Short mmCIF file of C-alpha atoms (C1' of nucleotides) in Angstrom, two decimals:
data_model
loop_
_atom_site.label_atom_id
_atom_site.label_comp_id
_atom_site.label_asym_id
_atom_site.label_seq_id
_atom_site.Cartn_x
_atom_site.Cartn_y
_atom_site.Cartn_z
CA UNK F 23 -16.29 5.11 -10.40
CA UNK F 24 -13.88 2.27 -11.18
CA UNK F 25 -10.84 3.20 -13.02
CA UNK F 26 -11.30 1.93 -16.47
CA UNK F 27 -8.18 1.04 -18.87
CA UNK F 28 -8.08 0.76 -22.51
CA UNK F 29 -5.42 -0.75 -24.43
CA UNK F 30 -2.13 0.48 -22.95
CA UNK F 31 -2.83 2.94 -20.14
CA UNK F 32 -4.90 3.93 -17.64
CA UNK F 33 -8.14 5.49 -18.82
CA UNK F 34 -11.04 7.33 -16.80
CA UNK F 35 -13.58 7.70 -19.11
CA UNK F 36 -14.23 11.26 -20.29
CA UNK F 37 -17.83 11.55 -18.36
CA UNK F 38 -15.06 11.35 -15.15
CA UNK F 39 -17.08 12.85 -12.53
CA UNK F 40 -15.11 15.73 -11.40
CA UNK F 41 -14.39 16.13 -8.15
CA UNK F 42 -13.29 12.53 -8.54
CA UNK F 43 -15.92 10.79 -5.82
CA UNK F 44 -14.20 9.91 -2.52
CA UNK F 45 -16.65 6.98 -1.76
CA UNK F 46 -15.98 5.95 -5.27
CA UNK F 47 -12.42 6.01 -5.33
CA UNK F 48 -11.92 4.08 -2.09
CA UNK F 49 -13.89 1.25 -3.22
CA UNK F 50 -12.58 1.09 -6.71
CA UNK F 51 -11.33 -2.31 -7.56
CA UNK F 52 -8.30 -1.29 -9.04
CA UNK F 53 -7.64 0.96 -5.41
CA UNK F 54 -8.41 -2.15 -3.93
CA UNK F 55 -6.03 -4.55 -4.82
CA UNK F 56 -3.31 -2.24 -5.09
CA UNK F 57 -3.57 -1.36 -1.64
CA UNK F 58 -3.90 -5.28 -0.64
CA UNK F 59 -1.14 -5.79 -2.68
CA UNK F 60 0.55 -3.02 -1.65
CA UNK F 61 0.64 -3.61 2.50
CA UNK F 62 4.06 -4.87 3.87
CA UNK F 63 3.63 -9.22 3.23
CA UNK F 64 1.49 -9.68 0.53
CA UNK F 65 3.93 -9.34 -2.45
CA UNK F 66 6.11 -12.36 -0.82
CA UNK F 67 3.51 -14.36 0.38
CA UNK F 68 2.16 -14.04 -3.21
CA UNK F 69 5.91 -15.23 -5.18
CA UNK F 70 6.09 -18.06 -2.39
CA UNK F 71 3.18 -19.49 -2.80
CA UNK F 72 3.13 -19.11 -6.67
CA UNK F 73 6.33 -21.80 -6.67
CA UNK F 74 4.37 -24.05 -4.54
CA UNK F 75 1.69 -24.69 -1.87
CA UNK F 76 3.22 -24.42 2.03
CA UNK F 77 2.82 -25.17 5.23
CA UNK F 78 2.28 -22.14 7.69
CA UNK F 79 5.51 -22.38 9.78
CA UNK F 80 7.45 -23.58 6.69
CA UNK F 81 6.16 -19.72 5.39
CA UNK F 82 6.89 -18.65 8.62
CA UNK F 83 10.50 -19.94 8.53
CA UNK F 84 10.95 -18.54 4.93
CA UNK F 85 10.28 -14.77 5.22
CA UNK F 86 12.71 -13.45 7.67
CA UNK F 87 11.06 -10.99 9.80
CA UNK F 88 7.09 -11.68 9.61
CA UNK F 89 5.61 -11.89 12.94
CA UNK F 90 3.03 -14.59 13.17
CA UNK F 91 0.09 -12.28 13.71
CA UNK F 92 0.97 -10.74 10.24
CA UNK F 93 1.48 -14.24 8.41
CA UNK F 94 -2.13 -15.24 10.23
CA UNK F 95 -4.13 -12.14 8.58
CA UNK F 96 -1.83 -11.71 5.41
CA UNK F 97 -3.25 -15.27 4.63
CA UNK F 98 -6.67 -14.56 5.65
CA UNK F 99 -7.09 -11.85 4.00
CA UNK F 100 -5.84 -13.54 0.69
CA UNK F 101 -8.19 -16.46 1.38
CA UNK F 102 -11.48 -14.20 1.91
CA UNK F 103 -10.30 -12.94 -1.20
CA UNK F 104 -10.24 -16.28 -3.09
CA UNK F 105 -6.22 -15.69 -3.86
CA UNK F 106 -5.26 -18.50 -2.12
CA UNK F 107 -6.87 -21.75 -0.95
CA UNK F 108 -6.31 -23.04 2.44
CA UNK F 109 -6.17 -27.28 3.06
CA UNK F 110 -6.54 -28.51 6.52
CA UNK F 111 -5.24 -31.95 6.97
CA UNK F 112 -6.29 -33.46 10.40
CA UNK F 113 -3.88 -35.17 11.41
CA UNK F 114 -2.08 -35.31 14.91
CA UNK F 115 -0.31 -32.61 14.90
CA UNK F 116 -2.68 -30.66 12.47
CA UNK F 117 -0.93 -29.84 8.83
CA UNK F 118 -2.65 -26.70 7.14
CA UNK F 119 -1.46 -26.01 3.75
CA UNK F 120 -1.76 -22.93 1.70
CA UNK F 121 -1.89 -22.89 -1.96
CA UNK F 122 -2.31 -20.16 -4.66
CA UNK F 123 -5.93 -20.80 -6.72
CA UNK F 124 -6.85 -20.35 -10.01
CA UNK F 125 -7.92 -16.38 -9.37
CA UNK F 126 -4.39 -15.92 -7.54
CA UNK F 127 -2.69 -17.50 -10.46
CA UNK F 128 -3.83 -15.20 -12.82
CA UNK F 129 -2.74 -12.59 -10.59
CA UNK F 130 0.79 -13.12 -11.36
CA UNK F 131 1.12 -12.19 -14.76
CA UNK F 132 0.24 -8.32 -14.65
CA UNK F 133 2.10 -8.30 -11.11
CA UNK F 134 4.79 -9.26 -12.93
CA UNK F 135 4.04 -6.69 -15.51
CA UNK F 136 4.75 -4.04 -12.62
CA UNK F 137 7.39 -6.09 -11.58
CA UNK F 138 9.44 -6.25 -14.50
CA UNK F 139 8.55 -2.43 -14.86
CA UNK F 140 10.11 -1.68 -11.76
CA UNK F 141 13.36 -4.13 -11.83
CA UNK F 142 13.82 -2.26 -15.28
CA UNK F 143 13.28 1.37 -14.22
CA UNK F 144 14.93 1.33 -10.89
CA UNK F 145 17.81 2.69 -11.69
CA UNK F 146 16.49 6.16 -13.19
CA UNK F 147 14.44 6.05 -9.83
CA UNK F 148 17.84 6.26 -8.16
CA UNK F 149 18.68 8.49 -9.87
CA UNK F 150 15.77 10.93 -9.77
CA UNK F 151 16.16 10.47 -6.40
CA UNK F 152 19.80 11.26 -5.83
CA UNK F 153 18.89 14.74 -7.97
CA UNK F 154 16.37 16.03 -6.18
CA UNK F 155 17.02 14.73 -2.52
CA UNK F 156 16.62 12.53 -0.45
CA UNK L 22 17.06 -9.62 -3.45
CA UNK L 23 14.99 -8.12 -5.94
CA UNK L 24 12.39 -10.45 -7.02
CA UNK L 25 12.37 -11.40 -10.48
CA UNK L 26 10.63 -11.78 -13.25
CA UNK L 27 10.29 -14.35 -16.11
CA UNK L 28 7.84 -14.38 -19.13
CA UNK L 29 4.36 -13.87 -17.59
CA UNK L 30 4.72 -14.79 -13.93
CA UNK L 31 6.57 -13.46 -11.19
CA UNK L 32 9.63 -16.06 -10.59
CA UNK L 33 12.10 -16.34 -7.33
CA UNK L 34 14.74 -17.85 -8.72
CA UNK L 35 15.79 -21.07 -7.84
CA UNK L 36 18.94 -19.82 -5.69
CA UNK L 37 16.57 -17.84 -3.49
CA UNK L 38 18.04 -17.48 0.05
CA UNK L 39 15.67 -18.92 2.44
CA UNK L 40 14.88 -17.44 4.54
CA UNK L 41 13.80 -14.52 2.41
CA UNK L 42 16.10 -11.68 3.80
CA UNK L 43 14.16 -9.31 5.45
CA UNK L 44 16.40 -6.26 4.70
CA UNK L 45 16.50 -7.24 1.19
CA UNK L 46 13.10 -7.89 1.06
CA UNK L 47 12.01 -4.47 1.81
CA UNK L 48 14.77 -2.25 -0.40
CA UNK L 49 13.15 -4.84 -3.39
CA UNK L 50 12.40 -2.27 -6.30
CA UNK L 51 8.95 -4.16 -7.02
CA UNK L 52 8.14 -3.74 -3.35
CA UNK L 53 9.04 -0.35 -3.07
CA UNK L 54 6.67 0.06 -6.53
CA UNK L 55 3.83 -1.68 -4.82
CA UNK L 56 4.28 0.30 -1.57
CA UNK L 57 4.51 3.83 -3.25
CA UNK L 58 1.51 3.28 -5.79
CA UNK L 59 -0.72 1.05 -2.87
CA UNK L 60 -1.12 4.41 -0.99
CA UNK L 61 -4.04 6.21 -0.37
CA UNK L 62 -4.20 8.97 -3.60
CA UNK L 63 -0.82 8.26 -5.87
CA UNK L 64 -3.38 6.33 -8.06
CA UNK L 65 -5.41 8.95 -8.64
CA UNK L 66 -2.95 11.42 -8.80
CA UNK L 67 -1.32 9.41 -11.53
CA UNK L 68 -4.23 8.48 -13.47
CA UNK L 69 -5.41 12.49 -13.57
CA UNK L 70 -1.98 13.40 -14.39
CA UNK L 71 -1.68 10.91 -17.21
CA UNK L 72 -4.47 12.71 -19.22
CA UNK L 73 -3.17 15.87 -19.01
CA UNK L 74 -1.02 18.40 -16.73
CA UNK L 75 -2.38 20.23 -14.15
CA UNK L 76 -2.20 23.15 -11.06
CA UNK L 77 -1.80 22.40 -7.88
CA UNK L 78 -5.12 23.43 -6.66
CA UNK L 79 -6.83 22.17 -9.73
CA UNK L 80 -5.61 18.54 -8.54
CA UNK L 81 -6.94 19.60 -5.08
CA UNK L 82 -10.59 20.48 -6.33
CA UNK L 83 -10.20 17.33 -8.60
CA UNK L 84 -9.76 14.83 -6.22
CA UNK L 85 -12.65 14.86 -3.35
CA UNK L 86 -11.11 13.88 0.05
CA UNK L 87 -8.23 14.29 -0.90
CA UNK L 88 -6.04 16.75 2.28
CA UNK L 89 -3.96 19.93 1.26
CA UNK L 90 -1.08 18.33 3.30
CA UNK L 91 -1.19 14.75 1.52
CA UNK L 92 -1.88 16.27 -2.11
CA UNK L 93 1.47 18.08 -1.58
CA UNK L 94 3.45 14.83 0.33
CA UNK L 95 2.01 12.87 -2.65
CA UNK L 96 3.36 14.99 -5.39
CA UNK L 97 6.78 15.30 -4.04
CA UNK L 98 7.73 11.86 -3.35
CA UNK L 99 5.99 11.27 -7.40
CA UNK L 100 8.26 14.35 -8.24
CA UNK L 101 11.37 12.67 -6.14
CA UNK L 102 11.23 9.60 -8.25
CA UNK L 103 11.12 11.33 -10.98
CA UNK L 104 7.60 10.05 -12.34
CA UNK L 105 6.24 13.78 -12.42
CA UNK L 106 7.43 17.06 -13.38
CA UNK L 107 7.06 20.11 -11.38
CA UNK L 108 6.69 23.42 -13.58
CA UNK L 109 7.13 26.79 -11.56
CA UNK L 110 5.79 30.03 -13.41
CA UNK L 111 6.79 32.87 -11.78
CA UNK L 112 4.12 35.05 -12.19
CA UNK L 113 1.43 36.91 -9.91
CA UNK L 114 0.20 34.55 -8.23
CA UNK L 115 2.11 31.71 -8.57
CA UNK L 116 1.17 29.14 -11.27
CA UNK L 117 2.49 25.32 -10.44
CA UNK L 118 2.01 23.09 -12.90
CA UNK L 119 2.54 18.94 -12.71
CA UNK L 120 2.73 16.45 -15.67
CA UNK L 121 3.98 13.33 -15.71
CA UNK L 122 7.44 12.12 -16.63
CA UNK L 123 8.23 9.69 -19.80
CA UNK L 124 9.07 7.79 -16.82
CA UNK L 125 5.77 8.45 -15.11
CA UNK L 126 4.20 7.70 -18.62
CA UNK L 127 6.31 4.23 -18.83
CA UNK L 128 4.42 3.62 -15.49
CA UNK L 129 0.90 3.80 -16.89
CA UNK L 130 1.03 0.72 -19.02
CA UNK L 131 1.99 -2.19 -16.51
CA UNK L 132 -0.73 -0.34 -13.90
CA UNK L 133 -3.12 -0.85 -16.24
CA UNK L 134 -2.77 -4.38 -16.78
CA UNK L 135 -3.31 -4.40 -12.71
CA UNK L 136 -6.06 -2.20 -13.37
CA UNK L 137 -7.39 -4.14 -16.25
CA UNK L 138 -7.19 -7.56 -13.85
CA UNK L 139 -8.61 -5.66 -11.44
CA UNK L 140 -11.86 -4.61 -12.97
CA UNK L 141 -11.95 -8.18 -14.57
CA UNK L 142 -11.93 -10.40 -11.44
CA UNK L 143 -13.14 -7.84 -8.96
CA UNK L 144 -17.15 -9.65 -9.62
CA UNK L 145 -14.82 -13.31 -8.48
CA UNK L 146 -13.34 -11.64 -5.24
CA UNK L 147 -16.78 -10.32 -4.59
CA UNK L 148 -18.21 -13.56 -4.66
CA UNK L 149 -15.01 -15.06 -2.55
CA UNK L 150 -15.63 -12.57 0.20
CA UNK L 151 -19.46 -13.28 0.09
CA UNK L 152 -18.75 -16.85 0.77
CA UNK L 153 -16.40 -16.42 3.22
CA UNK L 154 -17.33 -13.97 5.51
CA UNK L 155 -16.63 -10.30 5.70
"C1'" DC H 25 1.57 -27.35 14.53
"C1'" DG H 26 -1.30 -23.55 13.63
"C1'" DG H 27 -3.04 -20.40 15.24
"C1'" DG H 28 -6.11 -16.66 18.67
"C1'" DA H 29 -6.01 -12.79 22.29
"C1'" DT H 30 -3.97 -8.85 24.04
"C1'" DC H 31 -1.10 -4.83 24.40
"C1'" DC H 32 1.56 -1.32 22.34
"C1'" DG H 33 4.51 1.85 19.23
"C1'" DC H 34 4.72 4.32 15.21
"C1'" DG H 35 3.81 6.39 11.01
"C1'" DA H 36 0.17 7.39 7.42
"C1'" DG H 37 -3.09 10.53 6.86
"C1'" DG H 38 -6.64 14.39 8.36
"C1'" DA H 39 -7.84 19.24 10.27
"C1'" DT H 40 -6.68 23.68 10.97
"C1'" DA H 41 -4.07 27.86 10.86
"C1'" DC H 42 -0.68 30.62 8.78
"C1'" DT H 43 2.56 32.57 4.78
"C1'" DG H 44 5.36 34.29 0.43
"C1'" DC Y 17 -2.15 30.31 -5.60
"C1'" DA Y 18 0.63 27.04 -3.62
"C1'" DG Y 19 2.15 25.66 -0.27
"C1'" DT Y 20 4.41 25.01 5.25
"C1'" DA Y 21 3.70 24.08 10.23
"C1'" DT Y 22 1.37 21.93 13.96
"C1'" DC Y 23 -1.45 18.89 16.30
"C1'" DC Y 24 -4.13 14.79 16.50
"C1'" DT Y 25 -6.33 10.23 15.30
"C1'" DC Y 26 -6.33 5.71 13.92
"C1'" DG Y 27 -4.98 1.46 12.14
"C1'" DC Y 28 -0.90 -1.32 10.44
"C1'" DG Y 29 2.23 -4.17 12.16
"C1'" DG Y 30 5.29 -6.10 16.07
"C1'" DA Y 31 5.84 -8.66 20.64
"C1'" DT Y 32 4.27 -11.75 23.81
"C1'" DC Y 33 1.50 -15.19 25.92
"C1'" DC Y 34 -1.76 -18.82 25.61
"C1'" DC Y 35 -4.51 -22.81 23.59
"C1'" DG Y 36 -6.50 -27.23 21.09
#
DNA sequence: CGGGATCCGCGAGGATACTG
DNA sequence: CAGTATCCTCGCGGATCCCG
C-alpha cells in the first residue's frame, strides 16, 4: 500500500484499496518507522546521539532507567537500520562508539516537525483529556 | 523534561539534566505523541479519518485486521485527546459517526513529513538491513 | 568496557460471545 | 449498529548473571 502524502497532509491515493490490506499496512514504511520510533528508547537515543557520538555506558549513564538489554537492541536495531553507525576501537579495554549517520540525520528534521507539534499542542491535549476523562 | 525543538532538528538543550530523568522522560509530550501514533492502527485510523468522517462499522470493514475491541480502544483514547470527534445520532439503529478534530487535522501535517521521509528513505533502510543482516 | 544469555512479568492486542 | 465483557496469547521490556 504505502501511505502516500502530498503537500501538507497525509494522502492515500483515491484507488485506496478498501478494506485497507492488512499485509500492506503492516509493512508500510511510514507504519514502520513510526512504530520503531515509537517503542519506549528510541526517541532519546535518537536526541542523544544527534548532539554527539557516545560511548555505550556513557548512554547508559545518561538515560535514567534503560536496562542494558534495551540500550543493546535499541542500538541494534537503529544500526541494521542504517540510523546510526557503530565504531569499534580496539583498544584494551574495548571503546565502541555510536554515532548518528547521514540517513539518521535527516531523520531529525520531520521528528522535530512532530515534536514541535506536540510541545505546541499539549496543552489542548490536557485539556481534552481532563473533559472527557481520564 | 520535554524535549525541545529548534529550527529543523530536534535540540536538548544545553542545561539537560544528565542523567535524562526517567519520570520526565516518559510524561515528555513528544514521547507520549510518538507512543500514541506508533501503535498498531491509530495511523490508519487517522489517515481514513482525515479524508472524510465515518461509522463505526464502516471503519471496521475499512480497515482489514483490524479487532472490534481495538477499533473501539483506538477511537476513544483519539476521542480522549481530543484529535477526533464522536457524533451520536439517536436514531433506529444507532448511527456513530467519527471525524477528526481541527486538532486531529493540525496533526496530519507534521505526520506527513514523517510519512513523506518515510517513503523517501525507506529504499536506504532497505538496503541497510540487507547489508546487515535481518 | 561492551555486551550476550536467560528468565520472567505485564500489557498490547486478538477471538469470541453477548447486549441496548 | 455500535459497542461491552471475558479470556487468552505473545512479545516488549526489565532483572540478573556471565564473558572476552
Amino acid at each position: 500500500m504505502t501511505i502516500t502524502v502530498s503537500g501538507t497532509h497525509i494522502g492515500v491515493p483515491a484507488q485506496l484499496p478498501s478494506p485497507v490490506p492488512a499485509a500492506e499496512y503492516e509493512t508500510c514504511p511510514v507504519t514502520e518507522v513510526l512504530r520503531r520510533v515509537g517503542d519506549k528508547w528510541t526517541l532519546v537515543v535518537l536526541v542523544l546521539l544527534g548532539r554527539r557520538p557516545y560511548r555505550f555506558n556513557e548512554l547508559h549513564r545518561a538515560i535514567e532507567g534503560i536496562s542494558q538489554r534495551m540500550l543493546t537492541r535499541t542500538l541494534r536495531t537503529l544500526e541494521q537500520d542504517g540510523l546510526v553507525d557503530r565504531e569499534v576501537h580496539p583498544t584494551v579495554p574495548p571503546g565502541v562508539e555510536y554515532r548518528l549517520s547521514p540517513l539518521g540525520t535527516s531523520l531529525l528534521g520531520p521528528l522535530s516537525a512532530l515534536a514541535d507539534w506536540a510541545t505546541t499542542h499539549h496543552d489542548e491535549i490536557a485539556a481534552a483529556r481532563a473533559r472527557g476523562g481520564q
